mmCIF file of C-alpha atoms in Angstrom:
data_model
loop_
_atom_site.group_PDB
_atom_site.id
_atom_site.type_symbol
_atom_site.label_atom_id
_atom_site.label_comp_id
_atom_site.label_asym_id
_atom_site.label_seq_id
_atom_site.Cartn_x
_atom_site.Cartn_y
_atom_site.Cartn_z
ATOM 1 C CA MET A 274 31.298 16.697 41.921
ATOM 2 C CA LYS A 275 27.899 17.227 40.370
ATOM 3 C CA ARG A 276 27.075 15.284 37.194
ATOM 4 C CA VAL A 277 26.684 17.514 34.170
ATOM 5 C CA SER A 278 23.121 17.476 32.763
ATOM 6 C CA PRO A 279 22.603 16.141 29.169
ATOM 7 C CA LEU A 280 20.776 19.324 28.166
ATOM 8 C CA PHE A 281 23.772 21.478 29.285
ATOM 9 C CA LEU A 282 26.152 19.248 27.286
ATOM 10 C CA VAL A 283 23.995 19.491 24.158
ATOM 11 C CA LEU A 284 23.909 23.302 24.383
ATOM 12 C CA LEU A 285 27.650 23.459 25.072
ATOM 13 C CA VAL A 286 28.418 21.216 22.062
ATOM 14 C CA LEU A 287 26.190 23.308 19.812
ATOM 15 C CA GLY A 288 28.009 26.468 20.968
ATOM 16 C CA PHE A 289 31.374 24.864 20.206
ATOM 17 C CA PHE A 290 30.046 23.747 16.724
ATOM 18 C CA PHE A 291 29.099 27.261 15.641
ATOM 19 C CA ALA A 292 32.324 28.755 16.999
ATOM 20 C CA THR A 293 34.360 26.071 15.155
ATOM 21 C CA TYR A 294 32.398 26.687 11.915
ATOM 22 C CA ASN A 295 33.181 30.395 11.985
ATOM 23 C CA LEU A 296 36.813 29.640 12.753
ATOM 24 C CA LEU A 297 37.124 27.298 9.831
ATOM 25 C CA THR A 298 35.916 30.060 7.493
ATOM 26 C CA MET A 299 38.521 32.454 8.836
ATOM 27 C CA ILE A 300 41.240 29.787 8.802
ATOM 28 C CA ILE A 301 40.724 29.022 5.071
ATOM 29 C CA HIS A 302 41.060 32.725 4.345
ATOM 30 C CA TYR A 303 44.112 32.844 6.612
ATOM 31 C CA LYS A 304 45.925 30.025 4.842
ATOM 32 C CA THR A 305 45.647 31.816 1.482
ATOM 33 C CA SER A 306 46.605 35.281 2.742
ATOM 34 C CA THR A 307 49.161 35.027 5.529
ATOM 35 C CA SER A 308 52.202 34.689 3.339
ATOM 36 C CA GLU A 309 51.231 37.935 1.603
ATOM 37 C CA GLN A 310 50.868 39.884 4.873
ATOM 38 C CA TRP A 311 53.869 38.660 6.948
ATOM 39 C CA ASP A 312 57.447 37.799 6.311
ATOM 40 C CA LEU A 313 57.381 34.227 7.628
ATOM 41 C CA SER A 314 61.164 33.936 7.667
ATOM 42 C CA ASN A 315 61.315 36.482 10.473
ATOM 43 C CA PRO A 316 60.112 35.458 13.960
ATOM 44 C CA PHE A 317 59.383 39.067 14.809
ATOM 45 C CA ILE A 318 56.410 40.310 12.845
ATOM 46 C CA GLN A 319 56.305 43.738 14.542
ATOM 47 C CA MET A 320 58.646 45.505 16.947
ATOM 48 C CA PRO A 321 57.575 48.688 18.785
ATOM 49 C CA GLY A 322 59.218 51.728 17.206
ATOM 50 C CA ASN A 323 60.738 52.969 20.412
ATOM 51 C CA LEU A 324 62.359 49.637 21.400
ATOM 52 C CA MET A 325 66.040 50.198 21.933
ATOM 53 C CA GLU A 326 68.334 47.786 20.110
ATOM 54 C CA GLY A 327 69.670 45.213 22.530
ATOM 55 C CA GLU A 328 67.097 46.072 25.204
ATOM 56 C CA GLY A 329 65.927 42.882 26.864
ATOM 57 C CA SER A 330 65.290 41.029 30.030
ATOM 58 C CA ASN A 331 66.478 37.768 31.473
ATOM 59 C CA SER A 332 64.049 38.042 34.309
ATOM 60 C CA LYS A 333 61.915 35.056 35.354
ATOM 61 C CA TYR A 334 58.217 35.184 34.547
ATOM 62 C CA HIS A 335 55.354 33.695 36.559
ATOM 63 C CA VAL A 336 53.093 31.343 34.551
ATOM 64 C CA ALA A 337 49.431 32.128 35.208
ATOM 65 C CA LEU A 338 46.259 30.726 33.740
ATOM 66 C CA THR A 339 42.605 31.172 34.546
ATOM 67 C CA ALA A 340 40.346 28.162 34.961
ATOM 68 C CA THR A 341 37.085 26.806 36.327
ATOM 69 C CA ASP A 342 36.358 23.734 38.403
ATOM 70 C CA ALA A 343 34.587 21.967 35.480
ATOM 71 C CA PRO A 344 36.118 18.619 34.488
ATOM 72 C CA TYR A 345 36.732 19.970 30.935
ATOM 73 C CA SER A 346 38.934 22.677 32.395
ATOM 74 C CA GLN A 347 40.510 20.521 35.007
ATOM 75 C CA TRP A 348 41.978 17.827 32.730
ATOM 76 C CA GLN A 349 43.509 20.464 30.435
ATOM 77 C CA CYS A 350 45.106 22.217 33.422
ATOM 78 C CA ARG A 351 46.601 18.926 34.574
ATOM 79 C CA ILE A 352 48.268 18.338 31.239
ATOM 80 C CA MET A 353 49.391 21.916 31.013
ATOM 81 C CA TYR A 354 50.975 21.818 34.496
ATOM 82 C CA TYR A 355 52.648 18.477 33.730
ATOM 83 C CA TRP A 356 54.530 19.998 30.766
ATOM 84 C CA TYR A 357 55.328 23.180 32.640
ATOM 85 C CA LYS A 358 57.161 21.044 35.197
ATOM 86 C CA LYS A 359 58.978 19.117 32.463
ATOM 87 C CA VAL A 360 60.133 22.218 30.570
ATOM 88 C CA LYS A 361 60.743 24.655 33.464
ATOM 89 C CA GLU A 362 64.324 23.616 34.274
ATOM 90 C CA MET A 363 65.468 23.021 30.669
ATOM 91 C CA PRO A 364 68.216 25.250 29.302
ATOM 92 C CA GLY A 365 66.730 28.355 27.754
ATOM 93 C CA SER A 366 63.696 28.544 30.010
ATOM 94 C CA ASP A 367 62.945 31.629 32.076
ATOM 95 C CA MET A 368 59.939 30.089 33.790
ATOM 96 C CA GLY A 369 59.324 30.932 37.456
ATOM 97 C CA LYS A 370 56.479 29.780 39.589
ATOM 98 C CA PHE A 371 53.006 28.655 38.431
ATOM 99 C CA THR A 372 49.490 29.633 39.399
ATOM 100 C CA ARG A 373 46.115 28.314 38.307
ATOM 101 C CA ILE A 374 43.720 31.227 39.028
ATOM 102 C CA LEU A 375 40.524 29.393 39.834
ATOM 103 C CA HIS A 376 37.537 31.696 39.303
ATOM 104 C CA SER A 377 34.894 29.348 40.624
ATOM 105 C CA GLY A 378 34.887 30.991 44.012
ATOM 106 C CA LYS A 379 35.771 27.871 45.989
ATOM 107 C CA PRO A 380 38.547 25.250 46.183
ATOM 108 C CA ASP A 381 38.320 22.119 44.064
ATOM 109 C CA ASN A 382 39.972 18.704 44.052
ATOM 110 C CA LEU A 383 43.195 19.830 42.298
ATOM 111 C CA MET A 384 44.364 22.188 45.060
ATOM 112 C CA GLU A 385 47.089 19.782 46.214
ATOM 113 C CA GLU A 386 48.240 18.873 42.733
ATOM 114 C CA ILE A 387 48.447 22.313 41.048
ATOM 115 C CA PRO A 388 49.406 25.594 42.713
ATOM 116 C CA THR A 389 46.074 27.429 42.802
ATOM 117 C CA PHE A 390 44.734 30.814 43.882
ATOM 118 C CA VAL A 391 40.965 30.994 44.293
ATOM 119 C CA VAL A 392 39.107 34.137 43.232
ATOM 120 C CA ASP A 393 35.448 35.071 42.897
ATOM 121 C CA PRO A 394 33.524 34.763 39.643
ATOM 122 C CA LEU A 395 31.618 37.719 38.234
ATOM 123 C CA PRO A 396 28.268 38.270 39.876
ATOM 124 C CA GLU A 397 25.654 35.889 38.510
ATOM 125 C CA GLY A 398 24.345 36.883 35.123
ATOM 126 C CA LEU A 399 26.964 39.566 34.465
ATOM 127 C CA ASP A 400 28.872 37.454 32.007
ATOM 128 C CA ARG A 401 25.694 36.873 29.970
ATOM 129 C CA GLY A 402 26.771 33.247 29.341
ATOM 130 C CA TYR A 403 30.191 34.322 28.014
ATOM 131 C CA ILE A 404 32.391 32.702 30.737
ATOM 132 C CA VAL A 405 35.577 34.180 29.315
ATOM 133 C CA LEU A 406 34.575 37.528 30.827
ATOM 134 C CA ASN A 407 35.732 36.094 34.126
ATOM 135 C CA ARG A 408 39.293 36.084 32.890
ATOM 136 C CA PRO A 409 40.132 39.805 33.276
ATOM 137 C CA TRP A 410 38.227 39.923 36.579
ATOM 138 C CA ALA A 411 40.216 36.938 37.792
ATOM 139 C CA PHE A 412 43.526 38.655 36.917
ATOM 140 C CA VAL A 413 42.483 41.846 38.652
ATOM 141 C CA GLN A 414 41.789 39.941 41.896
ATOM 142 C CA TRP A 415 44.956 37.895 41.649
ATOM 143 C CA LEU A 416 47.204 40.866 41.073
ATOM 144 C CA GLU A 417 45.601 42.691 43.992
ATOM 145 C CA LYS A 418 45.704 39.880 46.534
ATOM 146 C CA ALA A 419 48.501 37.394 45.641
ATOM 147 C CA MET A 420 52.211 37.505 46.480
ATOM 148 C CA ILE A 421 53.907 37.301 43.083
ATOM 149 C CA ASP A 422 57.719 37.111 43.260
ATOM 150 C CA GLU A 423 58.532 37.425 39.596
ATOM 151 C CA GLU A 424 58.790 40.679 37.686
ATOM 152 C CA TYR A 425 57.041 39.345 34.628
ATOM 153 C CA ILE A 426 53.927 37.278 34.063
ATOM 154 C CA LEU A 427 53.001 34.841 31.248
ATOM 155 C CA MET A 428 49.287 34.785 30.731
ATOM 156 C CA ALA A 429 48.504 31.298 29.449
ATOM 157 C CA GLU A 430 45.450 29.032 28.957
ATOM 158 C CA PRO A 431 44.560 25.470 29.999
ATOM 159 C CA ASP A 432 44.865 24.213 26.437
ATOM 160 C CA HIS A 433 48.473 25.278 26.089
ATOM 161 C CA VAL A 434 51.299 22.685 26.075
ATOM 162 C CA PHE A 435 54.939 23.845 26.383
ATOM 163 C CA VAL A 436 56.767 22.126 23.561
ATOM 164 C CA ASN A 437 60.155 23.966 23.803
ATOM 165 C CA PRO A 438 61.745 25.917 26.645
ATOM 166 C CA LEU A 439 60.249 29.411 26.640
ATOM 167 C CA PRO A 440 62.561 32.373 27.396
ATOM 168 C CA ASN A 441 61.291 35.753 28.490
ATOM 169 C CA LEU A 442 60.342 37.281 25.117
ATOM 170 C CA ALA A 443 59.302 40.625 26.645
ATOM 171 C CA ARG A 444 61.714 43.532 26.306
ATOM 172 C CA GLY A 445 61.598 45.950 29.225
ATOM 173 C CA LYS A 446 58.123 47.559 29.362
ATOM 174 C CA HIS A 447 57.168 46.089 25.977
ATOM 175 C CA PRO A 448 55.198 42.786 26.353
ATOM 176 C CA ALA A 449 55.532 39.929 23.961
ATOM 177 C CA GLY A 450 52.342 38.679 22.245
ATOM 178 C CA PHE A 451 51.156 36.367 19.501
ATOM 179 C CA PRO A 452 49.547 37.895 16.346
ATOM 180 C CA PHE A 453 46.076 36.464 15.684
ATOM 181 C CA PHE A 454 45.030 36.796 12.081
ATOM 182 C CA TYR A 455 41.407 37.283 13.030
ATOM 183 C CA ILE A 456 41.984 40.233 15.340
ATOM 184 C CA LYS A 457 41.695 43.111 12.930
ATOM 185 C CA PRO A 458 40.958 46.459 14.646
ATOM 186 C CA SER A 459 41.119 48.407 11.373
ATOM 187 C CA ASP A 460 38.210 46.332 10.014
ATOM 188 C CA HIS A 461 35.978 47.497 12.859
ATOM 189 C CA LYS A 462 36.771 51.183 13.201
ATOM 190 C CA HIS A 463 33.194 52.228 13.876
ATOM 191 C CA VAL A 464 33.050 49.796 16.778
ATOM 192 C CA ILE A 465 36.596 50.384 18.088
ATOM 193 C CA ARG A 466 36.015 54.129 18.282
ATOM 194 C CA LYS A 467 33.435 53.586 21.021
ATOM 195 C CA TYR A 468 36.317 52.515 23.261
ATOM 196 C CA TYR A 469 39.394 54.047 21.653
ATOM 197 C CA PRO A 470 38.745 57.732 20.979
ATOM 198 C CA GLU A 471 40.332 59.577 18.073
ATOM 199 C CA GLU A 472 42.479 61.696 20.377
ATOM 200 C CA LYS A 473 44.382 58.561 21.340
ATOM 201 C CA GLY A 474 45.557 58.180 17.743
ATOM 202 C CA PRO A 475 44.854 55.905 14.780
ATOM 203 C CA VAL A 476 43.191 52.495 15.223
ATOM 204 C CA THR A 477 46.422 50.934 13.912
ATOM 205 C CA ASN A 478 47.848 51.642 17.355
ATOM 206 C CA ILE A 479 45.898 48.620 18.565
ATOM 207 C CA ASP A 480 47.907 45.422 18.297
ATOM 208 C CA PRO A 481 46.293 42.315 16.635
ATOM 209 C CA ILE A 482 46.526 40.250 19.858
ATOM 210 C CA GLY A 483 44.601 38.644 22.619
ATOM 211 C CA ASN A 484 45.675 38.432 26.261
ATOM 212 C CA SER A 485 47.180 34.973 25.815
ATOM 213 C CA PRO A 486 49.924 34.072 25.213
ATOM 214 C CA VAL A 487 51.413 37.287 26.493
ATOM 215 C CA ILE A 488 54.560 37.822 28.575
ATOM 216 C CA ILE A 489 54.212 41.166 30.297
ATOM 217 C CA LYS A 490 55.819 43.115 33.152
ATOM 218 C CA LYS A 491 53.718 42.803 36.321
ATOM 219 C CA SER A 492 53.597 46.532 36.856
ATOM 220 C CA VAL A 493 52.304 47.055 33.318
ATOM 221 C CA LEU A 494 49.603 44.382 33.684
ATOM 222 C CA GLU A 495 48.487 45.939 36.979
ATOM 223 C CA LYS A 496 47.627 49.089 35.023
ATOM 224 C CA ILE A 497 46.008 47.335 32.042
ATOM 225 C CA ALA A 498 43.968 44.679 33.898
ATOM 226 C CA PRO A 499 41.196 46.916 35.386
ATOM 227 C CA THR A 500 40.700 48.684 32.029
ATOM 228 C CA TRP A 501 40.661 45.335 30.240
ATOM 229 C CA MET A 502 37.957 44.165 32.640
ATOM 230 C CA ASN A 503 35.793 47.272 32.276
ATOM 231 C CA ILE A 504 36.085 47.396 28.489
ATOM 232 C CA SER A 505 35.161 43.692 28.299
ATOM 233 C CA LEU A 506 31.971 44.304 30.268
ATOM 234 C CA ARG A 507 31.144 47.395 28.218
ATOM 235 C CA MET A 508 31.647 45.568 24.974
ATOM 236 C CA LYS A 509 29.490 42.659 26.049
ATOM 237 C CA ASP A 510 26.778 45.079 27.126
ATOM 238 C CA ASP A 511 26.721 46.738 23.721
ATOM 239 C CA PRO A 512 24.709 44.657 21.145
ATOM 240 C CA VAL A 513 26.590 46.098 18.120
ATOM 241 C CA THR A 514 29.986 45.320 19.635
ATOM 242 C CA ASP A 515 28.893 41.939 20.917
ATOM 243 C CA LYS A 516 27.698 40.964 17.431
ATOM 244 C CA ALA A 517 30.847 42.313 15.695
ATOM 245 C CA PHE A 518 33.367 40.583 17.966
ATOM 246 C CA GLY A 519 31.472 37.490 19.148
ATOM 247 C CA TRP A 520 33.571 34.898 20.905
ATOM 248 C CA VAL A 521 36.816 36.972 20.533
ATOM 249 C CA LEU A 522 35.318 40.070 22.262
ATOM 250 C CA GLU A 523 37.481 39.690 25.371
ATOM 251 C CA MET A 524 40.606 39.508 23.153
ATOM 252 C CA TYR A 525 39.695 42.777 21.464
ATOM 253 C CA ALA A 526 39.076 44.277 24.943
ATOM 254 C CA TYR A 527 42.629 43.392 26.011
ATOM 255 C CA ALA A 528 44.118 44.819 22.791
ATOM 256 C CA VAL A 529 42.167 48.084 23.193
ATOM 257 C CA ALA A 530 43.001 48.346 26.920
ATOM 258 C CA SER A 531 46.686 47.941 26.109
ATOM 259 C CA ALA A 532 46.611 50.736 23.493
ATOM 260 C CA LEU A 533 44.724 53.047 25.859
ATOM 261 C CA HIS A 534 47.711 52.676 28.213
ATOM 262 C CA ASP A 535 50.133 53.203 25.350
ATOM 263 C CA VAL A 536 51.434 49.659 25.696
ATOM 264 C CA HIS A 537 52.601 48.032 22.466
ATOM 265 C CA HIS A 538 53.537 44.421 22.082
ATOM 266 C CA ILE A 539 56.349 42.691 20.280
ATOM 267 C CA LEU A 540 54.540 40.348 17.911
ATOM 268 C CA HIS A 541 56.240 37.012 17.860
ATOM 269 C CA LYS A 542 54.902 34.460 15.404
ATOM 270 C CA ASP A 543 56.921 31.625 16.916
ATOM 271 C CA PHE A 544 55.321 32.106 20.328
ATOM 272 C CA MET A 545 52.717 29.511 19.550
ATOM 273 C CA LEU A 546 51.501 26.991 16.938
ATOM 274 C CA GLN A 547 47.932 25.798 16.446
ATOM 275 C CA PRO A 548 47.444 22.340 14.899
ATOM 276 C CA PRO A 549 46.227 21.256 12.490
ATOM 277 C CA TRP A 550 46.833 24.469 10.600
ATOM 278 C CA ASP A 551 50.439 24.886 11.743
ATOM 279 C CA THR A 552 52.047 21.622 10.601
ATOM 280 C CA GLU A 553 55.566 21.816 12.030
ATOM 281 C CA VAL A 554 56.724 22.438 15.625
ATOM 282 C CA GLY A 555 60.204 23.684 14.785
ATOM 283 C CA LYS A 556 61.426 26.285 17.314
ATOM 284 C CA LYS A 557 57.961 27.335 18.417
ATOM 285 C CA PHE A 558 57.226 27.293 22.157
ATOM 286 C CA ILE A 559 53.601 26.478 22.774
ATOM 287 C CA ILE A 560 51.124 24.120 21.212
ATOM 288 C CA HIS A 561 47.584 25.541 21.390
ATOM 289 C CA TYR A 562 45.096 22.708 20.774
ATOM 290 C CA THR A 563 41.987 24.805 20.386
ATOM 291 C CA TYR A 564 41.044 23.356 17.011
ATOM 292 C CA GLY A 565 39.773 19.890 16.269
ATOM 293 C CA CYS A 566 42.140 17.652 14.283
ATOM 294 C CA ASP A 567 40.192 15.417 11.866
ATOM 295 C CA TYR A 568 41.835 13.167 9.270
ATOM 296 C CA ASN A 569 40.911 10.235 7.090
ATOM 297 C CA LEU A 570 43.060 7.110 7.160
ATOM 298 C CA LYS A 571 45.138 8.454 4.266
ATOM 299 C CA GLY A 572 46.310 11.236 6.522
ATOM 300 C CA GLU A 573 44.249 13.925 4.755
ATOM 301 C CA LEU A 574 42.673 16.702 6.774
ATOM 302 C CA THR A 575 38.844 16.629 6.456
ATOM 303 C CA TYR A 576 38.256 20.382 7.179
ATOM 304 C CA GLY A 577 35.480 20.481 9.770
ATOM 305 C CA LYS A 578 34.112 16.996 9.095
ATOM 306 C CA ILE A 579 34.475 14.320 11.763
ATOM 307 C CA GLY A 580 37.410 12.233 10.594
ATOM 308 C CA GLU A 581 38.074 8.546 10.712
ATOM 309 C CA TRP A 582 40.800 9.588 13.141
ATOM 310 C CA ARG A 583 40.357 12.644 15.301
ATOM 311 C CA PHE A 584 41.555 14.465 18.355
ATOM 312 C CA ASP A 585 39.328 17.309 19.592
ATOM 313 C CA LYS A 586 39.324 18.523 23.146
ATOM 314 C CA ARG A 587 35.578 19.090 22.857
ATOM 315 C CA SER A 588 35.092 15.325 22.679
ATOM 316 C CA TYR A 589 35.872 15.297 26.427
ATOM 317 C CA LEU A 590 33.544 17.864 27.926
ATOM 318 C CA SER A 591 32.435 15.834 30.929
ATOM 319 C CA GLY A 592 35.706 14.049 31.732
ATOM 320 C CA PRO A 593 39.335 13.494 30.664
ATOM 321 C CA PRO A 594 40.444 11.693 27.515
ATOM 322 C CA PRO A 595 41.510 8.098 28.090
ATOM 323 C CA ARG A 596 45.085 7.138 28.415
ATOM 324 C CA ASN A 597 46.968 5.873 25.321
ATOM 325 C CA LEU A 598 45.030 7.671 22.605
ATOM 326 C CA SER A 599 45.603 6.181 19.156
ATOM 327 C CA LEU A 600 48.252 7.946 17.137
ATOM 328 C CA PRO A 601 47.313 9.630 13.881
ATOM 329 C CA PRO A 602 47.586 7.680 10.613
ATOM 330 C CA PRO A 603 50.703 8.051 8.389
ATOM 331 C CA GLY A 604 50.846 11.371 6.570
ATOM 332 C CA VAL A 605 49.411 13.507 9.379
ATOM 333 C CA PRO A 606 51.596 16.542 10.146
ATOM 334 C CA GLU A 607 54.231 16.413 12.832
ATOM 335 C CA SER A 608 52.484 19.014 14.939
ATOM 336 C CA VAL A 609 49.431 16.747 15.395
ATOM 337 C CA VAL A 610 51.501 13.657 16.105
ATOM 338 C CA ARG A 611 53.604 15.546 18.632
ATOM 339 C CA LEU A 612 50.536 16.858 20.381
ATOM 340 C CA VAL A 613 48.935 13.458 20.778
ATOM 341 C CA LYS A 614 52.220 11.931 22.004
ATOM 342 C CA MET A 615 52.554 14.683 24.593
ATOM 343 C CA VAL A 616 48.935 14.212 25.766
ATOM 344 C CA ASN A 617 49.584 10.417 26.041
ATOM 345 C CA GLU A 618 52.791 10.934 28.051
ATOM 346 C CA ALA A 619 51.096 13.304 30.480
ATOM 347 C CA THR A 620 48.040 11.095 31.010
ATOM 348 C CA GLU A 621 50.226 8.040 31.521
ATOM 349 C CA ASP A 622 52.343 9.719 34.242
ATOM 350 C CA ILE A 623 49.644 11.789 36.067
ATOM 351 C CA PRO A 624 48.292 9.776 39.020
ATOM 352 C CA ASN A 625 44.511 9.072 39.177
ATOM 353 C CA TRP A 626 44.088 10.335 35.631
ATOM 354 C CA ASP A 627 40.956 8.295 34.767
ATOM 355 C CA THR A 628 39.062 8.981 37.987
ATOM 356 C CA LEU A 629 40.035 12.231 39.680
ATOM 357 C CA ASN A 630 38.174 14.704 37.470
ATOM 358 C CA ARG A 631 35.558 12.707 35.664
ATOM 359 C CA GLY A 632 32.085 14.273 35.874
#
């Protein structure tokens, strides 16, 4: 594999820094307002109004994630697949088969380790440096060309770790999604109306979700995916929309595309937890380690400052984290401790961990 240039790494780190800074601002607001907006004692935040009581599905779902051949993506996929295999056969799981949808256009060195389907990236320059735009295009190709046995699909991401057996949370034609506090269509009506016309109904019809994690019927996703792709490209091509939505643009595109097809999601707050802000695992199903976890030696979160102890996936852009990471100091929340222990278990058991995907 080619060695990543120092300039590229510097630019990538700067991009992650600014994204993380913006997220921290939103998170602080979130921690003070969430309890006022949602009943946290109820795992279901929102149920579609036309969902029949008792309607459900015990069907298996296919686990699918999109990825690149970069070392940063590869090591996360290896950990994710490890825990998929551990949890798949546990009681309460409705997991079916697994596919890493590789949108680098060519096979990589994980083809024999992880079930993989290779698709083409967007034409050069079309993503305008926003690599996430390849996600809807990757799903469109996979749905058109692959043989998928399961009736449902879980759209997941490389930085997801299955922490409890995950049942099929979808109900018939209604997908299950996770409510993101920063997806607020009503706060961007002037932008949303460029893609969701008034004749389709109020902006509140658009769910506060992204495309992942989502469990959705395959036939429903086949209808949504091309619209999701086209709206993503249109949004990125519009400077006003691009500025308004920034790094979550593709998430808004999925939410809008779903509403255009009159698809409404069951919003399930226990679908996922995100350390360090979510402190307990409980009965939640997926750990999403997108945020850096920084603490001092007293176990206090340092809020965006590099801690005396830290775990941040962005520390390992050019290769995998080492085996046997140090555990957090006393006082750090259970969710962070559990995450690091799960990473350590995976890296200890996965063969060739230190060498296979180091850039």
